[in-house]
Short mmCIF file of C-alpha atoms and ligand atoms in Angstrom, two decimals:
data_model
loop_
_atom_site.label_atom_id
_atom_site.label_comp_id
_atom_site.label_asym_id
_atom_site.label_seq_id
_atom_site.Cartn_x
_atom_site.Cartn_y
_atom_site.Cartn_z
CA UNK Q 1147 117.43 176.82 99.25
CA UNK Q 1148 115.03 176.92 102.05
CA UNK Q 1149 113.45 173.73 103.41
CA UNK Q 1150 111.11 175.26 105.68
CA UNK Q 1151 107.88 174.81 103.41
CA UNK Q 1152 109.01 170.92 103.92
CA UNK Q 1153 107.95 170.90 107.33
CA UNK Q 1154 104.59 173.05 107.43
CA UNK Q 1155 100.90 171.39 106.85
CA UNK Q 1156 99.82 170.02 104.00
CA UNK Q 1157 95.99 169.80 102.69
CA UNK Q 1158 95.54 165.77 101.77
CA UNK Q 1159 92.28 165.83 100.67
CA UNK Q 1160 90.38 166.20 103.52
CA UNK Q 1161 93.15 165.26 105.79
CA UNK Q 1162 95.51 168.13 107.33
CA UNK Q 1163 98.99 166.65 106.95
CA UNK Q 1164 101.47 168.36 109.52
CA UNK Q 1165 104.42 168.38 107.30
CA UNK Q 1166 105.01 166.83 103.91
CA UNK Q 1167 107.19 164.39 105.36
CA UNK Q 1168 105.59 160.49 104.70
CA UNK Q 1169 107.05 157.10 106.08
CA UNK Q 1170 107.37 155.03 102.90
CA UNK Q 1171 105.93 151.38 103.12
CA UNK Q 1172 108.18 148.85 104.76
CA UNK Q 1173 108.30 145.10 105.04
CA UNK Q 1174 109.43 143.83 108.58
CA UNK Q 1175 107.93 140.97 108.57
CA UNK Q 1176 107.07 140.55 112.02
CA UNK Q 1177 103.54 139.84 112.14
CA UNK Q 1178 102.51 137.50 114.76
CA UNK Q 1179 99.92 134.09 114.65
CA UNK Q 1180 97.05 134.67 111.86
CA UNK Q 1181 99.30 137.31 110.28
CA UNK Q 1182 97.67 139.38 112.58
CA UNK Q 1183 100.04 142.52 113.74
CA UNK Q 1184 101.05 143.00 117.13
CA UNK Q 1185 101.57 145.30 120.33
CA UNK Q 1186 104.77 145.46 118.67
CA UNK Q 1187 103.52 146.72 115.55
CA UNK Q 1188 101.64 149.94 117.39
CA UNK Q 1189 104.88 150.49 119.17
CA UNK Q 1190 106.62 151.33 115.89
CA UNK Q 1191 103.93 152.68 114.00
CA UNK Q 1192 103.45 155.17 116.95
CA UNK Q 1193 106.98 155.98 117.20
CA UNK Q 1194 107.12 157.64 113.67
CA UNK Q 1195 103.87 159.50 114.27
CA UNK Q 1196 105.36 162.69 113.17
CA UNK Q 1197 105.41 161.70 109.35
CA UNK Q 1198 102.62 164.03 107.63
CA UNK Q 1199 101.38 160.48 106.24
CA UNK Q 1200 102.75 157.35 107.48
CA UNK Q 1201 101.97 154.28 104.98
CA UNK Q 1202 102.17 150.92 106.21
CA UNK Q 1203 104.17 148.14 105.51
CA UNK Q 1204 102.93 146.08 102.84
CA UNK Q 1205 99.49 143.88 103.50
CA UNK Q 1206 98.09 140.86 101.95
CA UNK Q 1207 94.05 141.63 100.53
CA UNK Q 1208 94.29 137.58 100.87
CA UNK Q 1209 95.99 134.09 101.63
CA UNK Q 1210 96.98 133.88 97.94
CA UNK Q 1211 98.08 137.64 97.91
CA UNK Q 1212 101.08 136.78 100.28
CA UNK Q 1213 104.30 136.21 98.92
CA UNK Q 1214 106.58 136.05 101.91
CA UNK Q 1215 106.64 134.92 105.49
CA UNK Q 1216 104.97 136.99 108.52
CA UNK Q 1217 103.95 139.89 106.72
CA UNK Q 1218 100.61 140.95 107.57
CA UNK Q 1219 97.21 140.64 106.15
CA UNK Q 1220 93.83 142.23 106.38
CA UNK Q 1221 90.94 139.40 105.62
CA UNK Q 1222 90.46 137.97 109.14
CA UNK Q 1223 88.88 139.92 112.13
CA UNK Q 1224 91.84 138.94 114.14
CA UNK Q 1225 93.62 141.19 112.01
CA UNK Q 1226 91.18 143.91 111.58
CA UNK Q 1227 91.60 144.21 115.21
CA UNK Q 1228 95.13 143.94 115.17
CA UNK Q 1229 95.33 146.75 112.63
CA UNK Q 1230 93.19 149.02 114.66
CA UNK Q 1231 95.65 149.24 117.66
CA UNK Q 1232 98.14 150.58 115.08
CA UNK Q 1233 96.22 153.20 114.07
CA UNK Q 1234 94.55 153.86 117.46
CA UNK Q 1235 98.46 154.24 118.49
CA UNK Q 1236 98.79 156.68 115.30
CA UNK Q 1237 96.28 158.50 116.07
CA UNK Q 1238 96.59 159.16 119.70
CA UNK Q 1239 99.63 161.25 118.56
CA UNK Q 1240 98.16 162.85 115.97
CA UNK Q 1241 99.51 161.50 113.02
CA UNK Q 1242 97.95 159.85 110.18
CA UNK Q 1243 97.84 156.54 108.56
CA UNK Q 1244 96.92 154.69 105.38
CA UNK Q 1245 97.29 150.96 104.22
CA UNK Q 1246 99.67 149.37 101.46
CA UNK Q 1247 97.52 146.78 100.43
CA UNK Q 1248 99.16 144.24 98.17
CA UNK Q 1249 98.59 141.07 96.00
CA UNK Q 1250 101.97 139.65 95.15
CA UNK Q 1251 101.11 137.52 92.21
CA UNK Q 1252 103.86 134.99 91.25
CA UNK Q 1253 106.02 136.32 93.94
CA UNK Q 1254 105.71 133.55 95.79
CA UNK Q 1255 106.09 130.26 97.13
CA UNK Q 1256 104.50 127.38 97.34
CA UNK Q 1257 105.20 126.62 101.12
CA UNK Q 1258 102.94 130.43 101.38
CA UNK Q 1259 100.23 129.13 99.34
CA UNK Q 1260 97.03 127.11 100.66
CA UNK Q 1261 97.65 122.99 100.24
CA UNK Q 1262 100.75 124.47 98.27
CA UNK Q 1263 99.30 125.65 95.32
CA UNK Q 1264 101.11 127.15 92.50
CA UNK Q 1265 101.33 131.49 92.98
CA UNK Q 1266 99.10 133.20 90.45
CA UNK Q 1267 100.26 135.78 87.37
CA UNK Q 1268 98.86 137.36 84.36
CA UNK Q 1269 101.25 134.83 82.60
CA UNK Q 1270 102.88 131.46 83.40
CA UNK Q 1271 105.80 133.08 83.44
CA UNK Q 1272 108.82 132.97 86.38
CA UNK Q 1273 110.21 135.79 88.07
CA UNK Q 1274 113.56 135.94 88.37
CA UNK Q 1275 113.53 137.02 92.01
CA UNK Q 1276 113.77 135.93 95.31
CA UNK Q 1277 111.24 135.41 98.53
CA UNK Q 1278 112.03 135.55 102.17
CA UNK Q 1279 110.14 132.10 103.66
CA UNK Q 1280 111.47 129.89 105.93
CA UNK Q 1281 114.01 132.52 107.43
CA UNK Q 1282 115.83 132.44 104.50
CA UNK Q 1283 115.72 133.69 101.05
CA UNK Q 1284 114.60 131.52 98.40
CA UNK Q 1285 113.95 131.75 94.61
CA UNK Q 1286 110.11 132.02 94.10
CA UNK Q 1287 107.82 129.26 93.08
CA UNK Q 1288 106.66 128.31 89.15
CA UNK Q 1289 103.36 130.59 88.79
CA UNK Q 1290 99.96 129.88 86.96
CA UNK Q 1291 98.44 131.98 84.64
CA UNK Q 1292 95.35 132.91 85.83
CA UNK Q 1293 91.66 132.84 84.57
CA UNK Q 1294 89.66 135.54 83.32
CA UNK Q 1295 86.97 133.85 85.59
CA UNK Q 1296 89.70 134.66 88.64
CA UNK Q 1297 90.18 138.34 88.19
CA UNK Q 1298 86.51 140.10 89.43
CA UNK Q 1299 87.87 138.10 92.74
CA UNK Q 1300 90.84 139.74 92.95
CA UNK Q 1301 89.05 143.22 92.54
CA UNK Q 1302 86.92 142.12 94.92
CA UNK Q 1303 89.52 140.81 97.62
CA UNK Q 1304 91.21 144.55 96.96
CA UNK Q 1305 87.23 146.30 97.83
CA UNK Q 1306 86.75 144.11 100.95
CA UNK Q 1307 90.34 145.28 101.70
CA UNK Q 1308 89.87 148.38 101.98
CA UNK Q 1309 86.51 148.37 103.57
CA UNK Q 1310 88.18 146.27 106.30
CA UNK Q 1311 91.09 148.99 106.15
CA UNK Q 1312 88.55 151.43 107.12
CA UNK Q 1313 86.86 149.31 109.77
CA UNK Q 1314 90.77 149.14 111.38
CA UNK Q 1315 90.75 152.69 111.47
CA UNK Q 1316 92.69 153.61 108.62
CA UNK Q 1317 92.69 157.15 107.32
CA UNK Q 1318 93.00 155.84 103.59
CA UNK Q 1319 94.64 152.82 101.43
CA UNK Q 1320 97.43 152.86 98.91
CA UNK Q 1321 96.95 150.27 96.12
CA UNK Q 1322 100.14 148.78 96.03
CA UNK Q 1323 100.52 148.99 92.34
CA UNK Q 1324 104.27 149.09 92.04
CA UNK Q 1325 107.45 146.88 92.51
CA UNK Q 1326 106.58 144.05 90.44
CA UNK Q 1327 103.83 142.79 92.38
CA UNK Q 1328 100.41 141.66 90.39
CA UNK Q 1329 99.35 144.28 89.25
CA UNK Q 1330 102.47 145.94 88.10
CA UNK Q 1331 103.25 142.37 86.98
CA UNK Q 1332 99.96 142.76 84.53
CA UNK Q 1333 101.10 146.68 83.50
CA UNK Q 1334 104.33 145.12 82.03
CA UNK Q 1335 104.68 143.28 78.97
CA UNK Q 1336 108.03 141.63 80.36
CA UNK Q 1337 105.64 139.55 82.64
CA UNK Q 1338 102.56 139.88 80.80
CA UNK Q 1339 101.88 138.09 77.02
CA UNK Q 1340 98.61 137.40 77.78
CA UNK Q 1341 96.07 137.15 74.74
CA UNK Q 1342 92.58 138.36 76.29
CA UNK Q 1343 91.04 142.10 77.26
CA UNK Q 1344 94.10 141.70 79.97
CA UNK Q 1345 96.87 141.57 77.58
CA UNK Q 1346 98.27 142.95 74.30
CA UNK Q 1347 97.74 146.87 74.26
CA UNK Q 1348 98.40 149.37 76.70
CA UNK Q 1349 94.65 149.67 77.57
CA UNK Q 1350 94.46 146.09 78.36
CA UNK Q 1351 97.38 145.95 80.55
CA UNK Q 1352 96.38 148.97 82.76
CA UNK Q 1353 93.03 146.88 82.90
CA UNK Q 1354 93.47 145.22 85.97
CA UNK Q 1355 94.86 148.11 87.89
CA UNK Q 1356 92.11 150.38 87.12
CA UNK Q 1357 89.24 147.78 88.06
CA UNK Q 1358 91.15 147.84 91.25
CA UNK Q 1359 91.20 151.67 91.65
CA UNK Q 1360 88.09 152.40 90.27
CA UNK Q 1361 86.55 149.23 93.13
CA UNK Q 1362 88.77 150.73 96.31
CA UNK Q 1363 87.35 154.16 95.22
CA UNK Q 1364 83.52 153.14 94.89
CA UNK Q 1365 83.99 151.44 98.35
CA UNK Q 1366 85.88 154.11 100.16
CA UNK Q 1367 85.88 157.48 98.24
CA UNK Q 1368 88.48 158.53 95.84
CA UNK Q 1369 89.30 161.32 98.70
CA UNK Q 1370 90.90 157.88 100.68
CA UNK Q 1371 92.32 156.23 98.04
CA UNK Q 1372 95.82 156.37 96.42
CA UNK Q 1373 98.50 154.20 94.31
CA UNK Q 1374 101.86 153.25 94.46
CA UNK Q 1375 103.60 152.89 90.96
CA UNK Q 1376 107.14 152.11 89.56
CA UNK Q 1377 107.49 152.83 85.89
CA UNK Q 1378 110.58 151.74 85.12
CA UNK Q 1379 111.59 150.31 89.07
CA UNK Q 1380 113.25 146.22 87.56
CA UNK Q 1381 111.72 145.43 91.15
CA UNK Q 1382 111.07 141.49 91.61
CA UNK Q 1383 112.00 140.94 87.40
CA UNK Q 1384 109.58 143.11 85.66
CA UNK Q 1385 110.48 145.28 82.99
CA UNK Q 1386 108.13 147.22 80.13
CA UNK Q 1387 109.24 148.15 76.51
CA UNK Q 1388 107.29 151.13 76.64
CA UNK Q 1389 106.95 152.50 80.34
CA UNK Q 1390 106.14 156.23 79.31
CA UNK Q 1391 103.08 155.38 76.94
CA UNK Q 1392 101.72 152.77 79.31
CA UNK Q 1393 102.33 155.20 82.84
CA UNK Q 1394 101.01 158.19 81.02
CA UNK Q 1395 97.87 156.19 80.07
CA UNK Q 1396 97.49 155.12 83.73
CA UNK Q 1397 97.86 158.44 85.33
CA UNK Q 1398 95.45 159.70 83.04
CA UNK Q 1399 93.11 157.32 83.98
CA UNK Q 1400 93.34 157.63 87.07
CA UNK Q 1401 93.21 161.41 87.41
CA UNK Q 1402 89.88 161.01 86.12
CA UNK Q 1403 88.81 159.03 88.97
CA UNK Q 1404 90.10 161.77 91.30
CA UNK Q 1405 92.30 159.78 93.45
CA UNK Q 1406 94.08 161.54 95.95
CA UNK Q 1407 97.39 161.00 95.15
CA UNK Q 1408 99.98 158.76 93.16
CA UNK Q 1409 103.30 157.62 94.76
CA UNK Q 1410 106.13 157.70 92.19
CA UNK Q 1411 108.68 155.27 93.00
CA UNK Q 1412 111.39 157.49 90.41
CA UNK Q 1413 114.00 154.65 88.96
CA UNK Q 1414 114.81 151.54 90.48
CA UNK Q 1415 113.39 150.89 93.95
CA UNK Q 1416 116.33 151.46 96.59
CA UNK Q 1417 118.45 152.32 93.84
CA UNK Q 1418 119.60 154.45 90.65
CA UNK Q 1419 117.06 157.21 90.11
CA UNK Q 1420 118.30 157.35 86.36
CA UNK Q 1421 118.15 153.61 85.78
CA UNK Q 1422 116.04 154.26 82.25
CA UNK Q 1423 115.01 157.47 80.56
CA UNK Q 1424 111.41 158.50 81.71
CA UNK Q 1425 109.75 161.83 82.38
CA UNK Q 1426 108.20 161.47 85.69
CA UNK Q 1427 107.19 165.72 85.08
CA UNK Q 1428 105.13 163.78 81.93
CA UNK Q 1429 103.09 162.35 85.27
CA UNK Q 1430 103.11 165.10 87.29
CA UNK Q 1431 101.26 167.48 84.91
CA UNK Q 1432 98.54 164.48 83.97
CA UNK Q 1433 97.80 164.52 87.32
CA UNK Q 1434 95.98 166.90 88.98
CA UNK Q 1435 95.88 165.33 93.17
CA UNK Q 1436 98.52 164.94 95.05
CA UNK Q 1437 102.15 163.51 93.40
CA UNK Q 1438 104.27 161.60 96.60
CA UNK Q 1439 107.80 161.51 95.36
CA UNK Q 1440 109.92 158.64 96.28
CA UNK Q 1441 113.54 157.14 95.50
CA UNK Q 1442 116.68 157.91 97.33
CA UNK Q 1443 115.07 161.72 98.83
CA UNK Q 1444 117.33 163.56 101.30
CA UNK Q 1445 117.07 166.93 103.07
CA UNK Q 1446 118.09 169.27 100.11
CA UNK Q 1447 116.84 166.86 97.27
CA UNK Q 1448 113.00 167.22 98.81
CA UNK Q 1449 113.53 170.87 99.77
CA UNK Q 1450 114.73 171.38 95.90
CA UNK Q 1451 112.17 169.35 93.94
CA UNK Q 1452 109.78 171.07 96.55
CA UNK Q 1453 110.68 174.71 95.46
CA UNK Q 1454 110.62 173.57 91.66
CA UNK Q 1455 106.87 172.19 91.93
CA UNK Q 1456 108.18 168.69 90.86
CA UNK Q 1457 106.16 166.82 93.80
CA UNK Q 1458 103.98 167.48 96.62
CA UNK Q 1459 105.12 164.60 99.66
CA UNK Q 1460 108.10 163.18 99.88
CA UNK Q 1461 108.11 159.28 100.93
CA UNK Q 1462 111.52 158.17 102.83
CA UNK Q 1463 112.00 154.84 103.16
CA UNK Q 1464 115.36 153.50 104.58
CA UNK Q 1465 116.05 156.82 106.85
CA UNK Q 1466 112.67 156.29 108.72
CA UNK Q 1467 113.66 152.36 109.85
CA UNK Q 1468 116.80 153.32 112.23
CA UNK Q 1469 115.26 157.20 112.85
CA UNK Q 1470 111.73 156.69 114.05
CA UNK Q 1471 111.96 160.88 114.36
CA UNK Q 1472 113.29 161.30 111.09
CA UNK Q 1473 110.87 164.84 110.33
CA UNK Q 1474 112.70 166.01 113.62
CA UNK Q 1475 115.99 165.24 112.52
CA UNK Q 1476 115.54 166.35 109.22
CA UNK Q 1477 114.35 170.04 110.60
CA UNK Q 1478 117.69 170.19 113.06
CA UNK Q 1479 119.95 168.95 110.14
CA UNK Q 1480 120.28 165.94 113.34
CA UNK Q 1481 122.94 163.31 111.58
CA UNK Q 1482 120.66 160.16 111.01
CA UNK Q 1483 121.44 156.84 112.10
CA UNK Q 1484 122.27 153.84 109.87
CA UNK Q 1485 120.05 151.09 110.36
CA UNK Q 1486 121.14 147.41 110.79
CA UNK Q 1487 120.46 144.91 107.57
CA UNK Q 1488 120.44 142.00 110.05
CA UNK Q 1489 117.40 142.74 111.55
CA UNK Q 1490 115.53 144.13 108.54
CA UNK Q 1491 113.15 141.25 108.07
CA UNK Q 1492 111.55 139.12 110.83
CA UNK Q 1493 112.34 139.08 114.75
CA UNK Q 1494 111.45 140.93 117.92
CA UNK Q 1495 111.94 144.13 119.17
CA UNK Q 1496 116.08 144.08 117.75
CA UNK Q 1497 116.32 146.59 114.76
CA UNK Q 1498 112.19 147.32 115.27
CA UNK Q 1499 111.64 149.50 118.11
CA UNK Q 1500 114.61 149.85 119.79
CA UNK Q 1501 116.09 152.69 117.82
CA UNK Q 1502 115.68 155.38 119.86
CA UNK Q 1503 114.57 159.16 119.10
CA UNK Q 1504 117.19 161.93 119.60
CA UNK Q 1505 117.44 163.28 122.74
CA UNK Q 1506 116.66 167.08 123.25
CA UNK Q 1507 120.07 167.90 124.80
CA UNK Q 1508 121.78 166.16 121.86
CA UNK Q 1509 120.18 168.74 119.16
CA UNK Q 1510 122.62 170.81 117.35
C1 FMN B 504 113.18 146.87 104.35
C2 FMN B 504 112.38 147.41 103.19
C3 FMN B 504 111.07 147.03 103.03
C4 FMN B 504 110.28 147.57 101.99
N1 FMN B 504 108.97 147.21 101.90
C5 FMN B 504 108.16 147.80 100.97
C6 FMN B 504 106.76 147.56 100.95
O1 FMN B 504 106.19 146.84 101.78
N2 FMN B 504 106.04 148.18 99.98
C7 FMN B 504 106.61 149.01 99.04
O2 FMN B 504 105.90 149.55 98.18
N3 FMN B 504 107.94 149.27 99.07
C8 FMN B 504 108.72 148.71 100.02
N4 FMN B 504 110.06 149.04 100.08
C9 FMN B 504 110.58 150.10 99.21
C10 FMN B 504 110.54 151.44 99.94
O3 FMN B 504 109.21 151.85 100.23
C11 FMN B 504 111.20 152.56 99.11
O4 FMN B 504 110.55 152.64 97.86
C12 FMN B 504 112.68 152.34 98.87
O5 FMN B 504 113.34 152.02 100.08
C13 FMN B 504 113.32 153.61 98.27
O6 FMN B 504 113.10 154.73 99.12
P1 FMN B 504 114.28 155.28 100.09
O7 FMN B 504 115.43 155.62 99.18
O8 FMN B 504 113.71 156.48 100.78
O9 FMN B 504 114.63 154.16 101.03
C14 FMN B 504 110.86 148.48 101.09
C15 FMN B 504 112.21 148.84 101.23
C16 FMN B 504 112.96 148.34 102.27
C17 FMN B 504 114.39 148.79 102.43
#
């Protein structure tokens, strides 16, 4: 099996990737005052350059959109700003860079919310998950169903996101629609019994995302714009009794908006790939962009799923927090480094950007 195709350009649209390598979004919560990413930020961001596509940790379209401490957002100029010296650091060597932007619906907490309201969800209904607030990791709040009079805000918050996204320099925007945030929370009838145009079928449930895709796309161009989703990930307590009708219905849906790619998370985010039975190939042929595998990749899984025509990009995750040259390492068959849980979430520098790139003389 050769991997070589792995590491040669790839045609994103109208983006030239340089290998089909992407960074996978990852919370660090580390931003600093305002929510507003730091130096520190551009630092790491800049040190895995090399990706093909790097996509950024996970970003609030709005106060009530956060759901854990320090992550960062994307409504205030302060961060605008602070966003564009990640990407001018990015870009300066030559990579490229798109957006997670996220609403985390009921997972949440209260202490995260303004005058510490309840978090919002398509149903009053309480995940059985936890946060990370107040350095420590808590169950999440009681949610509140929310209004149908709330929801064109939402879509809005997610437009506005993404024209401030492109204001900060970003290359593109990944609606975060995976991992049991809101609006995976509305795709799945586990969190979902709601009774209106929002609820019920599989056309109502997909609602919500789509207004969001179909907004992000007006505002931006469906050339900039792609999804995350996690058909059958349990991430943050959701789960669907039907994943494959609802996900095909999606994907078809959103192929005709001519997005430029969807990001598969395949199985059970940072876990089993085979945690339910679901054709992800079901996707892949409904969709005629880009397909961004993710879940547990190596060297020869990528180079394998590559040579079948399974997927397009493959998104690592874990390997590219301790290996900020992971595309490097993975080309020299390099041994990668383990990263250290401690310093996963929140903090300085420690487990951030100290993790240093191979040395030349240390190449096999
Ligand atoms: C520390 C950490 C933070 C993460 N943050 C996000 C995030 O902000 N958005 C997201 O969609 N997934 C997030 N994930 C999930 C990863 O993007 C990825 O789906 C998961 O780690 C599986 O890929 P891997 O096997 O390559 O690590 C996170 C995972 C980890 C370990």
């Amino acid at each position: 099996m050769t991997d070589k195709a792995l590491f040669e350009p790839y045609s994103l649209g109208s983006l030239t990737l340089s290998n089909r390598i992407v960074m996978a979004p990852l919370t660090r919560n580390r931003a600093g005052p305002g929510l507003v990413p730091g130096d520190l930020a551009a630092e790491y961001y800049g040190q895995r350059a090399s990706a093909g596509l790097l996509i950024s940790e996970a970003t609030q379209i709005s106060r009530q959109g956060q759901g854990y401490q320090d992550t960062p957002g994307i409504y205030s100029q302060a961060q605008i700003d602070g966003w564009r010296k990640v990407t001018t650091a990015v870009h300066a060597k030559g990579g490229r860079i798109f957006l997670q932007l996220w609403h985390v619906g009921r997972v949440s907490h209260v202490d995260l919310q303004e005058n510490g309201a309840a978090p919002v969800a398509p149903s009053a209904i309480r995940a059985a998950t936890k946060t990370f607030v107040n350095n420590s990791f808590v169950e999440v709040s009681e949610p509140r169903a929310l209004g149908l009079d709330e929801l064109a805000g939402i879509v809005n918050d997610f437009r506005q996101a993404a024209a401030n996204a492109i204001e900060a320099g970003f290359d593109g925007f990944e609606i975060h629609g995976a991992n049991g945030y809101l609006l995976d929370q509305f795709a799945k009838d586990g969190a979902n019994v709601r009774t209106d145009a929002y609820g019920g079928s599989v056309e109502n449930r997909a609602r919500l995302m789509l207004e969001v895709a179909t907004a992000v796309v007006e505002e931006i161009g469906a050339e900039r714009t792609g999804i995350r989703i996690s058909p059958v990930s349990p991430a943050n307590g959701v789960s669907s009794s039907a994943p494959q009708a609802q996900f095909d219905y999606i994907v078809d849906q959103l192929d005709a908006l001519g997005i430029v790619y969807i990001h598969v998370v395949e199985g059970a985010t940072g876990g089993s790939r085979d945690v339910a039975p679901f054709d992800f190939g079901s996707l892949r042929r409904r969709f005629n962009n880009t397909y961004v595998a993710n879940n547990g990749y190596d060297l020869e899984l990528a180079a394998s799923r590559l040579a079948e025509g399974k997927a397009d990009l493959f998104a690592f995750g874990r390997p590219f927090i301790a290996n900020p040259d992971l595309v490097e390492r993975l080309k020299t068959r390099t041994p990668l480094t383990e990263f250290n849980s401690a310093t996963l979430y929140g903090g300085g520098s420690a487990g951030y950007t100290d993790y240093p790139a191979i040395a030349a003389s240390s190449r096999p």
